[in-house]
PDB file of C-alpha atoms and ligand atoms in Angstrom:
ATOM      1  CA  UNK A   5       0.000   0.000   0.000  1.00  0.00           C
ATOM      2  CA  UNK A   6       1.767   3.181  -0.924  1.00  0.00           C
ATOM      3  CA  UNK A   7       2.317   5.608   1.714  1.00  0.00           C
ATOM      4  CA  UNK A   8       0.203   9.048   2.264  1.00  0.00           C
ATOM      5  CA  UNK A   9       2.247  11.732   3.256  1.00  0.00           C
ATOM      6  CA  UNK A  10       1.404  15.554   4.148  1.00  0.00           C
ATOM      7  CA  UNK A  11       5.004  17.116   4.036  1.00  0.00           C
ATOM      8  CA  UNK A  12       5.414  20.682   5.409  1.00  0.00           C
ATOM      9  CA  UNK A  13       8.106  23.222   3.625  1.00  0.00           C
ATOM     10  CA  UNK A  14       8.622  25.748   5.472  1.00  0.00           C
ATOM     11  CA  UNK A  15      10.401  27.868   2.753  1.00  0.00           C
ATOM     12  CA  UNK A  16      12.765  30.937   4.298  1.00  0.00           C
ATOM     13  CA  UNK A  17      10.199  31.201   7.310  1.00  0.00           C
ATOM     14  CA  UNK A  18      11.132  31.280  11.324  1.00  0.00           C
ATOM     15  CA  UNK A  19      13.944  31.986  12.621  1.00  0.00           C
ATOM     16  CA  UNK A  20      15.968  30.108  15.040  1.00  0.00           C
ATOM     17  CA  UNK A  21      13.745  30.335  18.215  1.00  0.00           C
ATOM     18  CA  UNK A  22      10.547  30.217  16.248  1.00  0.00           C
ATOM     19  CA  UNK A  23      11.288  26.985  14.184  1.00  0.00           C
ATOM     20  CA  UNK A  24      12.343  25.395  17.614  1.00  0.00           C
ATOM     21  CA  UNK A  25       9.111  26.499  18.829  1.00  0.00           C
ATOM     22  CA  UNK A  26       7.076  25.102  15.861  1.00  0.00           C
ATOM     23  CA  UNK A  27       8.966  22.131  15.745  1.00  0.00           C
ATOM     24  CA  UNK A  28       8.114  21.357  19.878  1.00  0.00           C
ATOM     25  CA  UNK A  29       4.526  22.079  19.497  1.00  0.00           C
ATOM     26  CA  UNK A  30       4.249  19.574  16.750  1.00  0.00           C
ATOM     27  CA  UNK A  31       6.165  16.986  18.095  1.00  0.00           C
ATOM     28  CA  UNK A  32       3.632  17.983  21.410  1.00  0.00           C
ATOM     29  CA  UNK A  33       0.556  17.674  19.480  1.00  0.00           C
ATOM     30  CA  UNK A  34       0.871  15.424  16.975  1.00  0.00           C
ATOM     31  CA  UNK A  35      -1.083  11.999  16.852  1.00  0.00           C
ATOM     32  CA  UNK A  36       0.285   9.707  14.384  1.00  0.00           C
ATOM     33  CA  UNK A  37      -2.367   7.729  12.923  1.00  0.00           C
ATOM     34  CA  UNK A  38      -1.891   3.827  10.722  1.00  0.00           C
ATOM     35  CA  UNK A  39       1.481   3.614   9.982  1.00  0.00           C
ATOM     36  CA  UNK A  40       1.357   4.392   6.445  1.00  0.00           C
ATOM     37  CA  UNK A  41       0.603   7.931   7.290  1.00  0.00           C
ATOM     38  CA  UNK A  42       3.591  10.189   7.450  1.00  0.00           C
ATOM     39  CA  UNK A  43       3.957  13.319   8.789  1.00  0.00           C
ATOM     40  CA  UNK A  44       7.178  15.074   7.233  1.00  0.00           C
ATOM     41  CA  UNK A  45       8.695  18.562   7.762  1.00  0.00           C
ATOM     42  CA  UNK A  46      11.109  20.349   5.656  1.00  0.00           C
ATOM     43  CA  UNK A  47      12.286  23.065   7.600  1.00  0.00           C
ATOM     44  CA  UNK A  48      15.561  25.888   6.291  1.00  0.00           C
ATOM     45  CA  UNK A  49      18.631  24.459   7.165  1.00  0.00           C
ATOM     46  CA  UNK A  50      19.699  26.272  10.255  1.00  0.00           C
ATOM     47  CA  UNK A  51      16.956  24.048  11.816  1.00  0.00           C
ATOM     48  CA  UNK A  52      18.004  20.985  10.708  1.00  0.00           C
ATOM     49  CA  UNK A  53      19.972  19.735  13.805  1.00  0.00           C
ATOM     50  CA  UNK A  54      17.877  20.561  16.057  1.00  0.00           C
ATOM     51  CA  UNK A  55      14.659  19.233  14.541  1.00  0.00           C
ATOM     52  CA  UNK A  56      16.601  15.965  14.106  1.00  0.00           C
ATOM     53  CA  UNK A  57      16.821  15.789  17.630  1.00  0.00           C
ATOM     54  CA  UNK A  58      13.525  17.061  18.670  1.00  0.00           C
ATOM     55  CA  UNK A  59      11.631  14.435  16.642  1.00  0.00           C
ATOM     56  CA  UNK A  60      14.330  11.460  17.033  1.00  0.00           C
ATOM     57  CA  UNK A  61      11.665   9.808  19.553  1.00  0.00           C
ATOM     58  CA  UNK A  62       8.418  10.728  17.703  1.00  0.00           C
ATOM     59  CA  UNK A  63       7.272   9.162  14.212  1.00  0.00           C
ATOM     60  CA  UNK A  64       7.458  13.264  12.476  1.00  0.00           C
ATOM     61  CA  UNK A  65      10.456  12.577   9.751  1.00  0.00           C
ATOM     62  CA  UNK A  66      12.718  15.204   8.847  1.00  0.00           C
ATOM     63  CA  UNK A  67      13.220  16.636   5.229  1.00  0.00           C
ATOM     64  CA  UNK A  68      15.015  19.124   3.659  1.00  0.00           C
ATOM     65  CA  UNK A  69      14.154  21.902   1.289  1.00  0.00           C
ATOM     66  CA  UNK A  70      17.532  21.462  -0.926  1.00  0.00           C
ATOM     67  CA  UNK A  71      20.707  19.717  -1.730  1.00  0.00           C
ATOM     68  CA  UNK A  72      23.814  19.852  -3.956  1.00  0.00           C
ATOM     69  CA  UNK A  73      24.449  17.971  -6.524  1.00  0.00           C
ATOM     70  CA  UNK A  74      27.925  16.937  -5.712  1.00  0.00           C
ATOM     71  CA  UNK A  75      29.194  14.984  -2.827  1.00  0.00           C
ATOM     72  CA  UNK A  76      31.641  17.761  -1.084  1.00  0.00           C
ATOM     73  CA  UNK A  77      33.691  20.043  -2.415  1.00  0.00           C
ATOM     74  CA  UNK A  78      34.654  24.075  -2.953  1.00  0.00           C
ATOM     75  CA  UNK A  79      30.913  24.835  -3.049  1.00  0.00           C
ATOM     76  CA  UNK A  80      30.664  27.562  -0.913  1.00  0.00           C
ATOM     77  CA  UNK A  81      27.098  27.962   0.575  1.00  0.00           C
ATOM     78  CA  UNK A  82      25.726  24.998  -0.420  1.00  0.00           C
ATOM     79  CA  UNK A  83      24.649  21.700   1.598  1.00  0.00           C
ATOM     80  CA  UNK A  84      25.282  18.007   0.417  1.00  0.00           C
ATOM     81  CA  UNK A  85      22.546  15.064   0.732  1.00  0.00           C
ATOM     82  CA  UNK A  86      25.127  13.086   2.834  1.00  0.00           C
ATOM     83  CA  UNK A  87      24.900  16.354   5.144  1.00  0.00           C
ATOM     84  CA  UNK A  88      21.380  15.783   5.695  1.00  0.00           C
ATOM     85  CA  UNK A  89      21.883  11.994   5.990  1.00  0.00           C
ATOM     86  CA  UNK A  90      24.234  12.738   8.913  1.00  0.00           C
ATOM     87  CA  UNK A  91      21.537  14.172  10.788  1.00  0.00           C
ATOM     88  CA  UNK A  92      18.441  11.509   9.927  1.00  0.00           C
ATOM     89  CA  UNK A  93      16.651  13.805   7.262  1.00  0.00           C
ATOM     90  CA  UNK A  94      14.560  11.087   5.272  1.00  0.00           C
ATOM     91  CA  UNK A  95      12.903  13.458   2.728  1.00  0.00           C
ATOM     92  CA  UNK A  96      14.057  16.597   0.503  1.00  0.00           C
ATOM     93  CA  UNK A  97      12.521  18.301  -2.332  1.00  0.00           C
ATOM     94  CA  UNK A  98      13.631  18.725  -5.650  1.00  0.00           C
ATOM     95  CA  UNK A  99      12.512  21.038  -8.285  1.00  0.00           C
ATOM     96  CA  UNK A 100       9.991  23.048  -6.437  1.00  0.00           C
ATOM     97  CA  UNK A 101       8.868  25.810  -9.134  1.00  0.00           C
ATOM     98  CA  UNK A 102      10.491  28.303  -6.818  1.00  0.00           C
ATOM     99  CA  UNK A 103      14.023  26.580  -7.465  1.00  0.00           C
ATOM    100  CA  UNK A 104      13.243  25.962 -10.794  1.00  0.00           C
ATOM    101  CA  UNK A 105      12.205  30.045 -11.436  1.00  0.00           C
ATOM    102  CA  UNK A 106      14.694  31.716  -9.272  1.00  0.00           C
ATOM    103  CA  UNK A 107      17.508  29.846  -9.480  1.00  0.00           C
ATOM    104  CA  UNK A 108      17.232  28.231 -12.876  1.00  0.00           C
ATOM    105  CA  UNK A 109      17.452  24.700 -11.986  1.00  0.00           C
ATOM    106  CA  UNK A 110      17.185  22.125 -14.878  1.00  0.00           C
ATOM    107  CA  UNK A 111      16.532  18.859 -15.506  1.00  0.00           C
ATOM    108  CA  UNK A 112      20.381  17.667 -15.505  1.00  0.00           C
ATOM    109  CA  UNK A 113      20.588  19.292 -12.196  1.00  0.00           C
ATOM    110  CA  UNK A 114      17.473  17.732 -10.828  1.00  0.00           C
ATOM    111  CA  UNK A 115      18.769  14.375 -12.014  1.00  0.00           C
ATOM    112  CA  UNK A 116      21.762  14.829 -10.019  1.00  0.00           C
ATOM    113  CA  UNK A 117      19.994  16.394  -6.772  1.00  0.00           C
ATOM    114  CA  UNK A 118      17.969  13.105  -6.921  1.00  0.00           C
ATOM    115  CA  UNK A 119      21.013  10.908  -7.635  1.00  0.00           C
ATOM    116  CA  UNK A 120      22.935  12.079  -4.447  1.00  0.00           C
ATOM    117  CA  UNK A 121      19.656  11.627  -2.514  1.00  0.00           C
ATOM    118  CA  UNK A 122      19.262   8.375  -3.196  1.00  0.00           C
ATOM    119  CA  UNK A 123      22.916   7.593  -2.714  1.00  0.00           C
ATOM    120  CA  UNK A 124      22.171   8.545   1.124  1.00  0.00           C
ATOM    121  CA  UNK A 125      18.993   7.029   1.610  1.00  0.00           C
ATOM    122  CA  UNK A 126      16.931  10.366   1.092  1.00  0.00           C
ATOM    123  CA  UNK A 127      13.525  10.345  -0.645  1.00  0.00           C
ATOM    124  CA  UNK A 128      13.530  13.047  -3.226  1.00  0.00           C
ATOM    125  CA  UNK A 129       9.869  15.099  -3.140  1.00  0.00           C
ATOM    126  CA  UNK A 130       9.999  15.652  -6.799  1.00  0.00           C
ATOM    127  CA  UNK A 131       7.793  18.642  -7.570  1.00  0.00           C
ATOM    128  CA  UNK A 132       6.010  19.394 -10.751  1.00  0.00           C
ATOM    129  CA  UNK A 133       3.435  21.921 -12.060  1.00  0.00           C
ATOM    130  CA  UNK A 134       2.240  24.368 -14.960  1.00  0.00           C
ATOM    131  CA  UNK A 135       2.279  28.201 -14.646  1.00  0.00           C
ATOM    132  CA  UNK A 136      -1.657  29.805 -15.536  1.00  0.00           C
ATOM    133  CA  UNK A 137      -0.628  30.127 -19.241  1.00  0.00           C
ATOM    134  CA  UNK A 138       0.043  26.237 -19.815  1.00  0.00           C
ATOM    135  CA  UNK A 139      -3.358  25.669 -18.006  1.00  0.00           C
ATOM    136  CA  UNK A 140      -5.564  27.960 -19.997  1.00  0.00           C
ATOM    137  CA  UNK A 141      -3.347  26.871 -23.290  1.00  0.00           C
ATOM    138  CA  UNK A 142      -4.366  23.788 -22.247  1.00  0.00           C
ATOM    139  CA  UNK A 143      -0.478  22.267 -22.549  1.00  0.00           C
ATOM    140  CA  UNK A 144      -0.258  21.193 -18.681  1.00  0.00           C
ATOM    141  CA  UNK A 145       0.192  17.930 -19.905  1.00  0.00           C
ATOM    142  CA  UNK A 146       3.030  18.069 -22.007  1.00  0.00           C
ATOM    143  CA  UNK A 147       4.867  20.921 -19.632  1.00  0.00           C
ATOM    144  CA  UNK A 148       3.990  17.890 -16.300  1.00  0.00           C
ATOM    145  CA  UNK A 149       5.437  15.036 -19.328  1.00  0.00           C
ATOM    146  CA  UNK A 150       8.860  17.198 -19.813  1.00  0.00           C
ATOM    147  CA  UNK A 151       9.260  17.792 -15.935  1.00  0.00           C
ATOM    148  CA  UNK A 152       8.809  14.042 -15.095  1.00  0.00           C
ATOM    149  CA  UNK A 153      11.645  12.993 -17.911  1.00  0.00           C
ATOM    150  CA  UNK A 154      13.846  13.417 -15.271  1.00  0.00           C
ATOM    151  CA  UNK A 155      12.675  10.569 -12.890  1.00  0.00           C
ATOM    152  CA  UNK A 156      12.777   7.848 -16.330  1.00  0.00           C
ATOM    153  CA  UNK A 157      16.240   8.358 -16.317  1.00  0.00           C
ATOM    154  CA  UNK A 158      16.703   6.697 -12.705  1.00  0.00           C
ATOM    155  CA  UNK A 159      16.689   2.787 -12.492  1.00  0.00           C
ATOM    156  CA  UNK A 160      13.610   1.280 -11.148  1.00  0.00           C
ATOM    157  CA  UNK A 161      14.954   0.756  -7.520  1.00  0.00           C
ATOM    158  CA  UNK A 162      15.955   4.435  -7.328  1.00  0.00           C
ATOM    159  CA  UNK A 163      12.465   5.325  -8.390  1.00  0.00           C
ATOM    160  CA  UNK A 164      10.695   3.593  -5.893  1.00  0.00           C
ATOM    161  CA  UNK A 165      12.040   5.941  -3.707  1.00  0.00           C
ATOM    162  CA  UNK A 166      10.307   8.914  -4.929  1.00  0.00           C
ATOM    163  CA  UNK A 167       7.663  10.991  -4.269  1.00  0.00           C
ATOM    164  CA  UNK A 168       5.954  13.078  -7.059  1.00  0.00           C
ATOM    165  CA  UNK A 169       4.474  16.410  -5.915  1.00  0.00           C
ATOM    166  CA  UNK A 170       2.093  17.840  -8.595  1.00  0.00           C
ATOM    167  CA  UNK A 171       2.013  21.930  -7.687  1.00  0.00           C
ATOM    168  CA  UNK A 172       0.183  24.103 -10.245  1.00  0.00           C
ATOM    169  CA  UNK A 173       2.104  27.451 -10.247  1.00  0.00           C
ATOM    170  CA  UNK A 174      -1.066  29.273 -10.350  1.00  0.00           C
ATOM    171  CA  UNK A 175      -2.028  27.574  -6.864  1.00  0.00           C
ATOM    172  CA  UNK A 176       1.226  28.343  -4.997  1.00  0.00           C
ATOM    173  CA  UNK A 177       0.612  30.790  -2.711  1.00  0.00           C
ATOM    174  CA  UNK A 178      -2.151  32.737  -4.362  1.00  0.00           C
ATOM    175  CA  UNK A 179      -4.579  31.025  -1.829  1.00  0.00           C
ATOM    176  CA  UNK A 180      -6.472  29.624  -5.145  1.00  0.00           C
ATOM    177  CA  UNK A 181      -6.381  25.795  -4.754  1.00  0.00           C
ATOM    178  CA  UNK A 182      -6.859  23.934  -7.658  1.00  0.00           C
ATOM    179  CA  UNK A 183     -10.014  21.896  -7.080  1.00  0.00           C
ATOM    180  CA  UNK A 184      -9.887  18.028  -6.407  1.00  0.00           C
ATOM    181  CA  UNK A 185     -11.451  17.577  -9.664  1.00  0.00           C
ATOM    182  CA  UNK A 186      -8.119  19.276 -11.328  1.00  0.00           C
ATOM    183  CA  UNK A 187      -5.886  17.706  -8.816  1.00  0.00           C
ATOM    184  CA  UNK A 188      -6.961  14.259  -9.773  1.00  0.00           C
ATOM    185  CA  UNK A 189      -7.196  14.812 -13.326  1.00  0.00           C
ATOM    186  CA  UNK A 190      -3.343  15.425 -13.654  1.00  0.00           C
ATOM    187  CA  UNK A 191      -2.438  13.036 -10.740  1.00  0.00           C
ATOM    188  CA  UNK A 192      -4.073  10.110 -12.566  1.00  0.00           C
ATOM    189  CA  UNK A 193      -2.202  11.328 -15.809  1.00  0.00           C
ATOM    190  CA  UNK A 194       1.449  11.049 -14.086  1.00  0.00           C
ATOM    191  CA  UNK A 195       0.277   7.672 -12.441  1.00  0.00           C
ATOM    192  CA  UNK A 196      -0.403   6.605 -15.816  1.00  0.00           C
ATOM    193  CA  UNK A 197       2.941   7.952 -17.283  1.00  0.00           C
ATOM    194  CA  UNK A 198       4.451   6.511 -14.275  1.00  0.00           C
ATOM    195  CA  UNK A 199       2.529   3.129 -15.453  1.00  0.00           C
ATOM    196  CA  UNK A 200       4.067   3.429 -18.913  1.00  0.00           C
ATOM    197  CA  UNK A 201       7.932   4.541 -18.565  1.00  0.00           C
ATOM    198  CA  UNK A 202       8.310   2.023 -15.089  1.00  0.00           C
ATOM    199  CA  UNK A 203       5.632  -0.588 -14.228  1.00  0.00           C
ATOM    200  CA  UNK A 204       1.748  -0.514 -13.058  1.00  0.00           C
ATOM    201  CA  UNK A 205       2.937  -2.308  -9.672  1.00  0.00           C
ATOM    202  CA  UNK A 206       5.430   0.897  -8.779  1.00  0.00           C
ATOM    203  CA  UNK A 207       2.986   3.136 -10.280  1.00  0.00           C
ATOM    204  CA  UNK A 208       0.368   1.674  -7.760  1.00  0.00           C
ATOM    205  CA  UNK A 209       2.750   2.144  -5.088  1.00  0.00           C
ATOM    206  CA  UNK A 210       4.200   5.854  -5.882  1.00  0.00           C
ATOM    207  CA  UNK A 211       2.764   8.375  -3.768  1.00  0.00           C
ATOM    208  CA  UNK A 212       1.509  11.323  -5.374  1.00  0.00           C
ATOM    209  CA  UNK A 213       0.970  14.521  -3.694  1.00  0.00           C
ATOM    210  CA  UNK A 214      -0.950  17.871  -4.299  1.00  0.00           C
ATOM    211  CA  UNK A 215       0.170  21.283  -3.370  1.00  0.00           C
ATOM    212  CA  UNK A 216      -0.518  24.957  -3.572  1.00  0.00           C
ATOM    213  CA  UNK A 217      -2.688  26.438  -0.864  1.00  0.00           C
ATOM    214  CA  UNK A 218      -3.801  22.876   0.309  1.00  0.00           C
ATOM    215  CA  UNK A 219      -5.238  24.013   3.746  1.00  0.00           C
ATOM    216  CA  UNK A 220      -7.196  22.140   6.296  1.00  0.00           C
ATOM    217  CA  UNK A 221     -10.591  23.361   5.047  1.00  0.00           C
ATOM    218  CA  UNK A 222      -9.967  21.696   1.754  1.00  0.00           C
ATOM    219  CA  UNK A 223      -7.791  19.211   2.753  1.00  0.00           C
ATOM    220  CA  UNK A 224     -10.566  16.568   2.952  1.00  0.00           C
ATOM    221  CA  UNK A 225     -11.840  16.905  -0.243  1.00  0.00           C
ATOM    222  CA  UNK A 226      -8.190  16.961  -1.972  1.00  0.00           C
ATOM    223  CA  UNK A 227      -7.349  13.999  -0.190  1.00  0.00           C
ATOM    224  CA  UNK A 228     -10.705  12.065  -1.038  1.00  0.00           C
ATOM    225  CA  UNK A 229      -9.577  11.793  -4.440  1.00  0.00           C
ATOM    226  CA  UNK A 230      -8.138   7.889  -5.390  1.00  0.00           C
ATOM    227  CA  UNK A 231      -5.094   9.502  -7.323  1.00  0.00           C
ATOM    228  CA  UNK A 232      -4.377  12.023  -4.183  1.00  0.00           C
ATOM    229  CA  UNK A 233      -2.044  10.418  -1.380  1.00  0.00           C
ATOM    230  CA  UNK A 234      -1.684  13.697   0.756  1.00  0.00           C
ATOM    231  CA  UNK A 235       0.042  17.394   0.237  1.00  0.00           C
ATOM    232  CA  UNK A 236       2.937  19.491   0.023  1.00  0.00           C
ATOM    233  CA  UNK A 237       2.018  22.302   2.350  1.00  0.00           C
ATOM    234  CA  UNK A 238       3.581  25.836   2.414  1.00  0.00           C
ATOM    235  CA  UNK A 239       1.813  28.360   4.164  1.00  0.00           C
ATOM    236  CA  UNK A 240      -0.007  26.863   6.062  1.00  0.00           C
ATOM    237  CA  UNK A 241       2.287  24.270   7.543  1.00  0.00           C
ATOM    238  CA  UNK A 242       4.119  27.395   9.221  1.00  0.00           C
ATOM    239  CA  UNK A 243       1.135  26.538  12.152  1.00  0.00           C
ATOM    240  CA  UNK A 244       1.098  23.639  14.017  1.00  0.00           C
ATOM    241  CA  UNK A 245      -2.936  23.488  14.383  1.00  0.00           C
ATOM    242  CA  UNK A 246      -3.066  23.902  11.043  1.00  0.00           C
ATOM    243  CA  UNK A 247      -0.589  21.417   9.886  1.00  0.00           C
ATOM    244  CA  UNK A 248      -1.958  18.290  11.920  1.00  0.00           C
ATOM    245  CA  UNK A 249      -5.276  18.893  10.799  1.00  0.00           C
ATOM    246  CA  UNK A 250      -4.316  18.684   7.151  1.00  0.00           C
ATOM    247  CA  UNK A 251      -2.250  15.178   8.801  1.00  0.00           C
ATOM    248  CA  UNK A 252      -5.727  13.913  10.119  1.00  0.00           C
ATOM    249  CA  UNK A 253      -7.308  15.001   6.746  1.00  0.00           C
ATOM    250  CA  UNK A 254      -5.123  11.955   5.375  1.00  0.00           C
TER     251      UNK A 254
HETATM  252  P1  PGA B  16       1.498  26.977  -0.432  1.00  0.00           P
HETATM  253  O1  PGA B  16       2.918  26.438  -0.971  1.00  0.00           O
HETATM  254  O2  PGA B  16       0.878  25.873   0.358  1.00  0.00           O
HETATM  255  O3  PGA B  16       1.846  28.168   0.415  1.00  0.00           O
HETATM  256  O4  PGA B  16       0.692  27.349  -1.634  1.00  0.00           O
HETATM  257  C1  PGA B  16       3.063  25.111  -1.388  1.00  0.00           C
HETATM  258  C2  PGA B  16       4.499  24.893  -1.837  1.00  0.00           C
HETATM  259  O5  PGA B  16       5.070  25.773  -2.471  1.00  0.00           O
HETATM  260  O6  PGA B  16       5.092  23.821  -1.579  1.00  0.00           O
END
C-alpha cells in the first residue's frame, strides 16, 4: 500500500527560536495515525539539527528543502545530501517551481539532486506543475510530461524511492487551490505515465501529492480523491494546528 504523506516546507520562514518552537509544538501535538501515514517537515537548514533531535523519539520525519548535486567540495554555501543523511533527514525536495524560477534549476541538475539523494537514503519530493498560461493553453500535460523525464532516467529501484508532488504554479501561494477535480485529473495522468515509462505495480505504489494552498478546510476533499495520497504544504504548515489537521485530513 503506498504511503500518504502531508510534508510541510517551510520555505525561508522562522527563525531560530521560532522553528524550535514550531517544531516542539508539533512533536507535542501530533497523533500519528496507521502507519502508512507520514507526517514530514522540511524546515531551512539552520533548523536541521535541532529538529533531528527534537523528533528522534516521535514518528514526524525530517526533510530538507535542498541539496547539492555533488558529494563535497569548494561549493561555498551549499549543503550536500550526505549532510542531511548525517543528521536523519529522510525526505528533501527537488525542483519546487520556486528553485526551478529563481535559481534556474534544470533537468540535468534535478537528475543529479535526486542521484545524491538516493545515494544517502533520502527520498527526493519531486515537484512538478504548470504556470496559468500552460493551463488555460491547455499544454499542462506536455509541460507535467517534460518535468517528469527526469525521474525515467533513474533505475527502477531508485524510483521507488520517490515521491511526485504535482504543484500548479497558479495555486502556490495565491490562496487559489486547484479543485480536487483538477488535482486528480493530472495526478491520474502522471500515475499513468508513471505506469508506462516504469511498471503498473510501482505506479500503484508511488505516492503522489498535491500542493498549492492545500489548507485544512480543503484538505478533505483533496485527499478524497483515489489519485491524491496527501500534500505538500507551504503556508499553512508554518502553524502547528493547522498542519496536523491537514495530517488527520489523510
Ligand atoms: P502553499 O505552498 O501551500 O503556500 O501554496 C506550497 C508549496 O510551495 O510547496
Amino acid at each position: 500500500m503506498r504511503k500518504k504523506i502531508v510534508a510541510g516546507n517551510w520555505k525561508m520562514n522562522k527563525n531560530f527560536l521560532e522553528g524550535i518552537d514550531l517544531a516542539k509544538e508539533l512533536v507535542e501535538k501530533h497523533q500519528p495515525s496507521e502507519s502508512n501515514k507520514q507526517l514530514v517537515v522540511c524546515p531551512p537548514f539552520i533548523h536541521t539539527a535541532a529538529l533531528s533531535e527534537l523528533f528522534s523519539a516521535t514518528s514526524i520525519e525530517l526533510g530538507a528543502q535542498n541539496c547539492h548535486t555533488s558529494d563535497k567540495g569548494a561549493y561555498t554555501g551549499e549543503i550536500s545530501a550526505g549532510m542531511l543523511k548525517s543528521l536523519n533527514a529522510k525526505y528533501c525536495l527537488v525542483g519546487h517551481s520556486e528553485r526551478r524560477a529563481n535559481f534556474f534549476e534544470d533537468n540535468q541538475e534535478l537528475f543529479q539532486k535526486c542521484k545524491q539523494l538516493l545515494a544517502n537514503d533520502i527520498r527526493p519530493i519531486f515537484c512538478c506543475g504548470e504556470m496559468l498560461e500552460d493551463r488555460r493553453e491547455g499544454a499542462y500535460f506536455d509541460v507535467i510530461e517534460d518535468q517528469l523525464e527526469v525521474l525515467w532516467k533513474l533505475s527502477k529501484t531508485d524510483f521507488q524511492k520517490v515521491v511526485i508532488a504535482y504543484e500548479p504554479i497558479w495555486a502556490i501561494g495565491t490562496g487559489e487551490t486547484a479543485t480536487a477535480a483538477q488535482a486528480q485529473e493530472v495526478h491520474a495522468f502522471i500515475r499513468s505515465q508513471v505506469a508506462k515509462k516504469m511498471d503498473v505495480t510501482i505506479a500503484e505504489n508511488t505516492s503522489i501529492l498535491y500542493g498549492g494552498s492545500c489548507k485544512a478546510s480543503n484538505a478533505i476533499e483533496l485527499f478524497s480523491k483515489p489519485d491524491v495520497d496527501g500534500g505538500l504544504i507551504g503556508g499553512a504548515a508554518l502553524q502547528a494546528d493547522e498542519i496536523l489537521a491537514i495530517y488527520n485530513a489523510l
